[in-house]
Amino acid sequence: MKPIRLSIEGLNSFIQKQTIDFEDLGRDNLFCISGSTGSGKTTIADAVIFALYGNIKRGNFDDIINLNCKKAIVELNIELEGEEYVIVREIRRNSSAAKASAYKKDGTPIAS
């Protein structure tokens, strides 16, 4: 599995939608995620884990939604065995479950 692009909105320090293009960052085969305390470095890893597995082990969903937001959305584009897939997860404040969808880049849904 190779991450291609990650969009984060409303999760921890990411209030507005931010997109990380891993293909662009990795074109020289090396990149670094750096920043001051609270800038979102760990949230990037949390977002990838949440997209793939539907859970983050650092508190309940209300704890990871930014205090200024009612929901958080994570979208992860990955490449797997030559195919590109999109995984979207959404959590809302005061909810114990996340909405999830996964599909191929062409829009074909992935059977669960």
CSV table of N, CA, C and O in Angstrom, one decimal:
chain,number,residue,atom,x,y,z
A,1,MET,N,0.8,-1.2,0.0
A,1,MET,CA,0.0,0.0,0.0
A,1,MET,C,0.9,1.2,0.0
A,1,MET,O,1.8,1.3,0.7
A,2,LYS,N,0.5,2.2,-0.9
A,2,LYS,CA,1.3,3.4,-0.9
A,2,LYS,C,0.3,4.6,-0.8
A,2,LYS,O,-0.6,4.7,-1.6
A,3,PRO,N,0.5,5.4,0.2
A,3,PRO,CA,-0.3,6.6,0.3
A,3,PRO,C,-0.1,7.6,-0.8
A,3,PRO,O,1.1,7.8,-1.2
A,4,ILE,N,-1.1,8.1,-1.4
A,4,ILE,CA,-1.0,9.1,-2.5
A,4,ILE,C,-1.4,10.5,-2.0
A,4,ILE,O,-0.6,11.5,-2.2
A,5,ARG,N,-2.5,10.6,-1.3
A,5,ARG,CA,-3.0,11.9,-0.9
A,5,ARG,C,-3.8,11.8,0.4
A,5,ARG,O,-4.6,10.8,0.5
A,6,LEU,N,-3.7,12.7,1.3
A,6,LEU,CA,-4.5,12.7,2.5
A,6,LEU,C,-5.1,14.1,2.8
A,6,LEU,O,-4.4,15.1,2.7
A,7,SER,N,-6.4,14.1,3.0
A,7,SER,CA,-7.1,15.3,3.3
A,7,SER,C,-7.7,15.2,4.7
A,7,SER,O,-8.3,14.1,5.1
A,8,ILE,N,-7.5,16.2,5.5
A,8,ILE,CA,-7.9,16.2,6.9
A,8,ILE,C,-8.7,17.5,7.2
A,8,ILE,O,-8.3,18.6,6.8
A,9,GLU,N,-9.9,17.3,7.8
A,9,GLU,CA,-10.7,18.5,8.2
A,9,GLU,C,-11.4,18.3,9.5
A,9,GLU,O,-12.1,17.2,9.7
A,10,GLY,N,-11.2,19.2,10.4
A,10,GLY,CA,-11.9,19.1,11.7
A,10,GLY,C,-11.3,18.1,12.7
A,10,GLY,O,-11.8,17.9,13.8
A,11,LEU,N,-10.2,17.5,12.4
A,11,LEU,CA,-9.5,16.5,13.3
A,11,LEU,C,-8.4,17.2,14.0
A,11,LEU,O,-7.5,17.8,13.4
A,12,ASN,N,-8.4,17.2,15.3
A,12,ASN,CA,-7.5,17.8,16.2
A,12,ASN,C,-7.1,19.3,15.7
A,12,ASN,O,-8.0,20.1,15.7
A,13,SER,N,-5.9,19.5,15.4
A,13,SER,CA,-5.4,20.9,15.0
A,13,SER,C,-5.8,21.3,13.6
A,13,SER,O,-5.6,22.4,13.2
A,14,PHE,N,-6.4,20.4,12.8
A,14,PHE,CA,-6.8,20.8,11.4
A,14,PHE,C,-8.2,21.2,11.4
A,14,PHE,O,-9.2,20.4,11.2
A,15,ILE,N,-8.5,22.5,11.5
A,15,ILE,CA,-9.8,23.0,11.5
A,15,ILE,C,-10.4,23.1,10.1
A,15,ILE,O,-11.4,22.5,9.8
A,16,GLN,N,-9.6,23.7,9.2
A,16,GLN,CA,-10.0,23.8,7.8
A,16,GLN,C,-9.4,22.6,7.0
A,16,GLN,O,-8.3,22.1,7.5
A,17,LYS,N,-10.0,22.3,5.9
A,17,LYS,CA,-9.4,21.2,5.1
A,17,LYS,C,-8.0,21.4,4.7
A,17,LYS,O,-7.7,22.5,4.1
A,18,GLN,N,-7.1,20.5,4.9
A,18,GLN,CA,-5.8,20.5,4.5
A,18,GLN,C,-5.5,19.3,3.8
A,18,GLN,O,-5.9,18.2,4.2
A,19,THR,N,-4.7,19.4,2.7
A,19,THR,CA,-4.4,18.2,1.9
A,19,THR,C,-2.9,18.0,1.8
A,19,THR,O,-2.2,19.0,1.5
A,20,ILE,N,-2.5,16.8,2.0
A,20,ILE,CA,-1.0,16.5,1.9
A,20,ILE,C,-0.9,15.6,0.7
A,20,ILE,O,-1.5,14.5,0.6
A,21,ASP,N,-0.1,16.0,-0.3
A,21,ASP,CA,0.1,15.2,-1.5
A,21,ASP,C,1.4,14.4,-1.3
A,21,ASP,O,2.5,14.9,-1.5
A,22,PHE,N,1.3,13.1,-0.9
A,22,PHE,CA,2.5,12.3,-0.7
A,22,PHE,C,3.3,12.0,-2.0
A,22,PHE,O,4.5,11.9,-1.9
A,23,GLU,N,2.6,12.0,-3.1
A,23,GLU,CA,3.4,11.8,-4.4
A,23,GLU,C,4.3,12.9,-4.6
A,23,GLU,O,5.5,12.8,-5.0
A,24,ASP,N,3.8,14.2,-4.5
A,24,ASP,CA,4.6,15.3,-4.7
A,24,ASP,C,5.8,15.4,-3.7
A,24,ASP,O,6.9,15.6,-4.0
A,25,LEU,N,5.4,15.1,-2.4
A,25,LEU,CA,6.5,15.2,-1.3
A,25,LEU,C,7.5,14.1,-1.5
A,25,LEU,O,8.7,14.3,-1.2
A,26,GLY,N,7.1,13.0,-2.0
A,26,GLY,CA,8.1,11.8,-2.2
A,26,GLY,C,8.8,11.7,-3.5
A,26,GLY,O,9.5,10.8,-3.7
A,27,ARG,N,8.7,12.7,-4.3
A,27,ARG,CA,9.3,12.6,-5.7
A,27,ARG,C,10.8,12.5,-5.6
A,27,ARG,O,11.5,11.9,-6.4
A,28,ASP,N,11.4,13.0,-4.5
A,28,ASP,CA,12.9,12.8,-4.2
A,28,ASP,C,13.2,11.7,-3.3
A,28,ASP,O,14.3,11.6,-2.8
A,29,ASN,N,12.1,10.9,-3.0
A,29,ASN,CA,12.2,9.7,-2.1
A,29,ASN,C,12.5,9.9,-0.7
A,29,ASN,O,12.8,9.0,0.1
A,30,LEU,N,12.4,11.2,-0.2
A,30,LEU,CA,12.6,11.5,1.2
A,30,LEU,C,11.8,12.8,1.5
A,30,LEU,O,11.9,13.8,0.8
A,31,PHE,N,11.1,12.8,2.6
A,31,PHE,CA,10.5,14.1,3.1
A,31,PHE,C,10.4,14.0,4.6
A,31,PHE,O,10.5,12.9,5.2
A,32,CYS,N,10.2,15.1,5.3
A,32,CYS,CA,10.2,15.2,6.7
A,32,CYS,C,8.9,15.9,7.1
A,32,CYS,O,8.5,16.9,6.5
A,33,ILE,N,8.2,15.4,8.2
A,33,ILE,CA,7.1,16.1,8.7
A,33,ILE,C,7.6,16.7,10.0
A,33,ILE,O,8.0,16.1,11.0
A,34,SER,N,7.6,18.1,10.1
A,34,SER,CA,8.1,18.8,11.2
A,34,SER,C,7.2,19.9,11.6
A,34,SER,O,6.4,20.4,10.8
A,35,GLY,N,7.3,20.4,12.8
A,35,GLY,CA,6.5,21.6,13.3
A,35,GLY,C,6.6,21.7,14.8
A,35,GLY,O,7.1,20.8,15.5
A,36,SER,N,6.0,22.8,15.2
A,36,SER,CA,6.0,23.0,16.7
A,36,SER,C,5.0,22.1,17.3
A,36,SER,O,4.1,21.5,16.7
A,37,THR,N,5.0,22.1,18.7
A,37,THR,CA,4.0,21.3,19.4
A,37,THR,C,2.6,21.8,19.1
A,37,THR,O,2.4,23.0,19.1
A,38,GLY,N,1.8,20.8,18.8
A,38,GLY,CA,0.4,21.1,18.5
A,38,GLY,C,0.1,21.5,17.1
A,38,GLY,O,-1.0,21.9,16.7
A,39,SER,N,1.1,21.4,16.2
A,39,SER,CA,0.9,21.8,14.8
A,39,SER,C,0.2,20.7,14.0
A,39,SER,O,-0.2,21.0,12.8
A,40,GLY,N,0.2,19.5,14.5
A,40,GLY,CA,-0.6,18.4,13.7
A,40,GLY,C,0.3,17.3,13.2
A,40,GLY,O,-0.2,16.5,12.4
A,41,LYS,N,1.5,17.1,13.6
A,41,LYS,CA,2.3,16.1,13.2
A,41,LYS,C,1.7,14.7,13.5
A,41,LYS,O,1.6,13.8,12.6
A,42,THR,N,1.4,14.5,14.7
A,42,THR,CA,0.8,13.2,15.1
A,42,THR,C,-0.6,13.0,14.5
A,42,THR,O,-1.0,11.9,14.2
A,43,THR,N,-1.3,14.1,14.3
A,43,THR,CA,-2.6,14.0,13.7
A,43,THR,C,-2.6,13.4,12.3
A,43,THR,O,-3.5,12.7,11.9
A,44,ILE,N,-1.5,13.7,11.6
A,44,ILE,CA,-1.3,13.1,10.2
A,44,ILE,C,-1.3,11.6,10.3
A,44,ILE,O,-2.0,10.9,9.6
A,45,ALA,N,-0.5,11.1,11.3
A,45,ALA,CA,-0.4,9.6,11.4
A,45,ALA,C,-1.8,9.1,11.9
A,45,ALA,O,-2.3,8.1,11.4
A,46,ASP,N,-2.4,9.8,12.9
A,46,ASP,CA,-3.7,9.4,13.4
A,46,ASP,C,-4.8,9.4,12.2
A,46,ASP,O,-5.6,8.4,12.2
A,47,ALA,N,-4.7,10.3,11.3
A,47,ALA,CA,-5.7,10.4,10.2
A,47,ALA,C,-5.5,9.2,9.3
A,47,ALA,O,-6.5,8.6,8.8
A,48,VAL,N,-4.3,8.8,9.0
A,48,VAL,CA,-4.0,7.6,8.1
A,48,VAL,C,-4.5,6.4,8.8
A,48,VAL,O,-5.2,5.6,8.2
A,49,ILE,N,-4.2,6.2,10.1
A,49,ILE,CA,-4.7,5.1,10.9
A,49,ILE,C,-6.2,5.0,10.9
A,49,ILE,O,-6.9,4.0,10.7
A,50,PHE,N,-6.8,6.2,11.2
A,50,PHE,CA,-8.3,6.3,11.2
A,50,PHE,C,-8.9,5.9,9.9
A,50,PHE,O,-9.9,5.2,9.8
A,51,ALA,N,-8.4,6.4,8.8
A,51,ALA,CA,-8.9,6.1,7.5
A,51,ALA,C,-8.8,4.6,7.2
A,51,ALA,O,-9.8,4.0,6.7
A,52,LEU,N,-7.7,4.0,7.6
A,52,LEU,CA,-7.5,2.5,7.3
A,52,LEU,C,-8.3,1.6,8.2
A,52,LEU,O,-8.9,0.6,7.8
A,53,TYR,N,-8.4,2.0,9.5
A,53,TYR,CA,-8.9,1.1,10.5
A,53,TYR,C,-10.2,1.6,11.2
A,53,TYR,O,-10.8,0.8,12.0
A,54,GLY,N,-10.5,2.8,11.0
A,54,GLY,CA,-11.8,3.3,11.6
A,54,GLY,C,-11.7,3.7,13.1
A,54,GLY,O,-12.7,3.9,13.7
A,55,ASN,N,-10.5,3.8,13.6
A,55,ASN,CA,-10.4,4.1,15.1
A,55,ASN,C,-9.1,4.7,15.3
A,55,ASN,O,-8.1,4.5,14.6
A,56,ILE,N,-9.0,5.5,16.4
A,56,ILE,CA,-7.8,6.1,16.9
A,56,ILE,C,-7.8,5.8,18.3
A,56,ILE,O,-8.7,6.1,19.1
A,57,LYS,N,-6.7,5.3,18.8
A,57,LYS,CA,-6.6,4.8,20.2
A,57,LYS,C,-6.3,5.9,21.2
A,57,LYS,O,-5.8,5.6,22.3
A,58,ARG,N,-6.4,7.2,20.8
A,58,ARG,CA,-6.1,8.3,21.7
A,58,ARG,C,-7.3,9.0,22.2
A,58,ARG,O,-7.5,10.2,22.0
A,59,GLY,N,-8.3,8.3,22.8
A,59,GLY,CA,-9.5,9.0,23.3
A,59,GLY,C,-10.7,8.6,22.4
A,59,GLY,O,-10.6,7.9,21.5
A,60,ASN,N,-11.8,9.1,22.9
A,60,ASN,CA,-13.0,8.9,22.1
A,60,ASN,C,-13.1,9.9,20.9
A,60,ASN,O,-12.4,10.8,20.8
A,61,PHE,N,-14.1,9.7,20.1
A,61,PHE,CA,-14.3,10.6,18.9
A,61,PHE,C,-14.4,12.0,19.3
A,61,PHE,O,-13.9,12.9,18.6
A,62,ASP,N,-15.2,12.3,20.3
A,62,ASP,CA,-15.3,13.7,20.7
A,62,ASP,C,-14.0,14.4,21.1
A,62,ASP,O,-13.8,15.6,20.9
A,63,ASP,N,-13.0,13.6,21.6
A,63,ASP,CA,-11.7,14.1,22.0
A,63,ASP,C,-10.9,14.5,20.8
A,63,ASP,O,-9.9,15.3,20.9
A,64,ILE,N,-11.1,13.9,19.6
A,64,ILE,CA,-10.2,14.2,18.5
A,64,ILE,C,-10.9,15.1,17.5
A,64,ILE,O,-10.2,15.5,16.5
A,65,ILE,N,-12.1,15.5,17.6
A,65,ILE,CA,-12.7,16.5,16.8
A,65,ILE,C,-12.3,17.8,17.3
A,65,ILE,O,-12.4,18.1,18.5
A,66,ASN,N,-11.9,18.7,16.5
A,66,ASN,CA,-11.5,20.1,16.9
A,66,ASN,C,-12.6,20.7,17.7
A,66,ASN,O,-13.8,20.6,17.2
A,67,LEU,N,-12.3,21.4,18.7
A,67,LEU,CA,-13.4,22.1,19.5
A,67,LEU,C,-14.2,23.1,18.8
A,67,LEU,O,-15.4,23.3,19.1
A,68,ASN,N,-13.7,23.6,17.7
A,68,ASN,CA,-14.5,24.6,16.9
A,68,ASN,C,-15.3,23.9,15.7
A,68,ASN,O,-15.8,24.6,14.9
A,69,CYS,N,-15.3,22.6,15.7
A,69,CYS,CA,-15.9,21.8,14.6
A,69,CYS,C,-17.0,20.9,15.2
A,69,CYS,O,-16.8,20.4,16.3
A,70,LYS,N,-18.0,20.6,14.4
A,70,LYS,CA,-19.0,19.6,14.7
A,70,LYS,C,-18.7,18.2,14.2
A,70,LYS,O,-19.3,17.2,14.6
A,71,LYS,N,-17.8,18.2,13.2
A,71,LYS,CA,-17.4,16.9,12.6
A,71,LYS,C,-16.0,16.9,12.1
A,71,LYS,O,-15.4,18.0,12.0
A,72,ALA,N,-15.5,15.7,11.8
A,72,ALA,CA,-14.2,15.6,11.2
A,72,ALA,C,-14.3,14.7,10.1
A,72,ALA,O,-15.0,13.7,10.1
A,73,ILE,N,-13.6,15.0,9.0
A,73,ILE,CA,-13.6,14.2,7.8
A,73,ILE,C,-12.1,13.9,7.4
A,73,ILE,O,-11.3,14.8,7.4
A,74,VAL,N,-11.9,12.6,7.1
A,74,VAL,CA,-10.5,12.2,6.6
A,74,VAL,C,-10.8,11.5,5.3
A,74,VAL,O,-11.6,10.6,5.2
A,75,GLU,N,-10.0,11.8,4.3
A,75,GLU,CA,-10.0,11.2,3.0
A,75,GLU,C,-8.6,10.8,2.7
A,75,GLU,O,-7.7,11.6,2.6
A,76,LEU,N,-8.4,9.5,2.4
A,76,LEU,CA,-7.1,8.9,2.1
A,76,LEU,C,-7.1,8.2,0.7
A,76,LEU,O,-8.0,7.3,0.5
A,77,ASN,N,-6.3,8.7,-0.2
A,77,ASN,CA,-6.1,8.0,-1.5
A,77,ASN,C,-4.9,7.1,-1.4
A,77,ASN,O,-3.8,7.6,-0.9
A,78,ILE,N,-5.0,5.9,-1.7
A,78,ILE,CA,-3.9,4.9,-1.7
A,78,ILE,C,-3.8,4.2,-3.0
A,78,ILE,O,-4.8,4.1,-3.8
A,79,GLU,N,-2.6,3.6,-3.2
A,79,GLU,CA,-2.4,2.7,-4.4
A,79,GLU,C,-2.1,1.4,-3.8
A,79,GLU,O,-1.3,1.2,-2.9
A,80,LEU,N,-2.8,0.4,-4.3
A,80,LEU,CA,-2.7,-1.0,-3.9
A,80,LEU,C,-2.7,-1.9,-5.1
A,80,LEU,O,-3.7,-1.9,-5.8
A,81,GLU,N,-1.6,-2.6,-5.3
A,81,GLU,CA,-1.5,-3.6,-6.5
A,81,GLU,C,-1.9,-2.9,-7.8
A,81,GLU,O,-2.7,-3.5,-8.6
A,82,GLY,N,-1.4,-1.7,-8.0
A,82,GLY,CA,-1.7,-1.0,-9.2
A,82,GLY,C,-3.0,-0.3,-9.4
A,82,GLY,O,-3.2,0.4,-10.4
A,83,GLU,N,-3.9,-0.4,-8.4
A,83,GLU,CA,-5.2,0.3,-8.4
A,83,GLU,C,-5.2,1.4,-7.4
A,83,GLU,O,-4.6,1.3,-6.3
A,84,GLU,N,-5.9,2.5,-7.7
A,84,GLU,CA,-6.0,3.6,-6.8
A,84,GLU,C,-7.4,3.5,-6.1
A,84,GLU,O,-8.4,3.3,-6.7
A,85,TYR,N,-7.4,3.7,-4.8
A,85,TYR,CA,-8.6,3.6,-4.0
A,85,TYR,C,-8.7,4.9,-3.1
A,85,TYR,O,-7.7,5.5,-2.8
A,86,VAL,N,-10.0,5.2,-2.8
A,86,VAL,CA,-10.3,6.3,-1.9
A,86,VAL,C,-11.0,5.8,-0.7
A,86,VAL,O,-12.0,5.1,-0.9
A,87,ILE,N,-10.6,6.2,0.5
A,87,ILE,CA,-11.3,5.8,1.7
A,87,ILE,C,-11.7,7.1,2.4
A,87,ILE,O,-10.9,8.0,2.6
A,88,VAL,N,-12.9,7.2,2.8
A,88,VAL,CA,-13.5,8.4,3.4
A,88,VAL,C,-14.1,8.0,4.7
A,88,VAL,O,-14.9,7.1,4.8
A,89,ARG,N,-13.7,8.7,5.8
A,89,ARG,CA,-14.4,8.5,7.1
A,89,ARG,C,-14.8,9.8,7.7
A,89,ARG,O,-14.1,10.8,7.6
A,90,GLU,N,-16.0,9.8,8.3
A,90,GLU,CA,-16.5,11.0,8.9
A,90,GLU,C,-17.1,10.7,10.3
A,90,GLU,O,-17.8,9.7,10.5
A,91,ILE,N,-16.7,11.5,11.2
A,91,ILE,CA,-17.2,11.4,12.6
A,91,ILE,C,-17.8,12.7,13.0
A,91,ILE,O,-17.4,13.8,12.6
A,92,ARG,N,-18.9,12.6,13.8
A,92,ARG,CA,-19.6,13.7,14.3
A,92,ARG,C,-19.6,13.8,15.8
A,92,ARG,O,-19.6,12.7,16.4
A,93,ARG,N,-19.6,15.0,16.3
A,93,ARG,CA,-19.6,15.1,17.8
A,93,ARG,C,-20.8,14.4,18.4
A,93,ARG,O,-21.8,14.4,17.8
A,94,ASN,N,-20.6,13.8,19.5
A,94,ASN,CA,-21.6,13.1,20.3
A,94,ASN,C,-22.1,11.8,19.5
A,94,ASN,O,-23.3,11.4,19.7
A,95,SER,N,-21.3,11.3,18.7
A,95,SER,CA,-21.6,10.0,18.0
A,95,SER,C,-20.5,9.0,18.3
A,95,SER,O,-19.4,9.3,18.4
A,96,SER,N,-20.9,7.7,18.5
A,96,SER,CA,-20.0,6.7,18.8
A,96,SER,C,-19.6,5.9,17.5
A,96,SER,O,-18.8,5.0,17.6
A,97,ALA,N,-20.1,6.3,16.4
A,97,ALA,CA,-19.8,5.5,15.2
A,97,ALA,C,-19.3,6.5,14.1
A,97,ALA,O,-19.7,7.7,14.0
A,98,ALA,N,-18.5,6.0,13.2
A,98,ALA,CA,-18.0,6.8,12.1
A,98,ALA,C,-18.7,6.3,10.8
A,98,ALA,O,-19.0,5.1,10.6
A,99,LYS,N,-19.0,7.3,9.9
A,99,LYS,CA,-19.5,6.9,8.5
A,99,LYS,C,-18.2,6.6,7.7
A,99,LYS,O,-17.2,7.2,7.9
A,100,ALA,N,-18.4,5.6,6.9
A,100,ALA,CA,-17.2,5.1,6.1
A,100,ALA,C,-17.7,4.8,4.7
A,100,ALA,O,-18.8,4.3,4.4
A,101,SER,N,-16.8,5.1,3.7
A,101,SER,CA,-17.0,4.7,2.3
A,101,SER,C,-15.6,4.4,1.7
A,101,SER,O,-14.7,5.1,2.1
A,102,ALA,N,-15.6,3.5,0.8
A,102,ALA,CA,-14.4,3.2,0.1
A,102,ALA,C,-14.7,2.8,-1.3
A,102,ALA,O,-15.7,2.1,-1.6
A,103,TYR,N,-14.0,3.3,-2.2
A,103,TYR,CA,-14.2,3.0,-3.6
A,103,TYR,C,-13.0,3.2,-4.5
A,103,TYR,O,-12.0,3.7,-4.0
A,104,LYS,N,-13.0,2.6,-5.7
A,104,LYS,CA,-11.9,2.8,-6.6
A,104,LYS,C,-11.9,4.2,-7.1
A,104,LYS,O,-13.0,4.9,-7.1
A,105,LYS,N,-10.8,4.7,-7.6
A,105,LYS,CA,-10.7,6.0,-8.1
A,105,LYS,C,-11.8,6.3,-9.2
A,105,LYS,O,-12.3,7.4,-9.2
A,106,ASP,N,-12.2,5.3,-9.9
A,106,ASP,CA,-13.2,5.5,-11.0
A,106,ASP,C,-14.6,5.6,-10.4
A,106,ASP,O,-15.6,5.7,-11.2
A,107,GLY,N,-14.8,5.4,-9.1
A,107,GLY,CA,-16.1,5.5,-8.5
A,107,GLY,C,-16.7,4.2,-8.1
A,107,GLY,O,-17.8,4.1,-7.5
A,108,THR,N,-16.1,3.1,-8.6
A,108,THR,CA,-16.6,1.7,-8.3
A,108,THR,C,-16.6,1.5,-6.8
A,108,THR,O,-15.5,1.5,-6.2
A,109,PRO,N,-17.7,1.2,-6.1
A,109,PRO,CA,-17.6,0.9,-4.7
A,109,PRO,C,-16.9,-0.4,-4.4
A,109,PRO,O,-16.9,-1.3,-5.2
A,110,ILE,N,-16.3,-0.4,-3.2
A,110,ILE,CA,-15.6,-1.6,-2.8
A,110,ILE,C,-16.6,-2.4,-1.9
A,110,ILE,O,-17.2,-1.8,-0.9
A,111,ALA,N,-16.8,-3.6,-2.2
A,111,ALA,CA,-17.8,-4.4,-1.4
A,111,ALA,C,-17.2,-4.7,0.0
A,111,ALA,O,-16.0,-4.9,0.2
A,112,SER,N,-18.1,-4.6,1.0
A,112,SER,CA,-17.6,-4.8,2.4
A,112,SER,C,-17.7,-6.2,2.8
A,112,SER,O,-18.4,-7.0,2.3
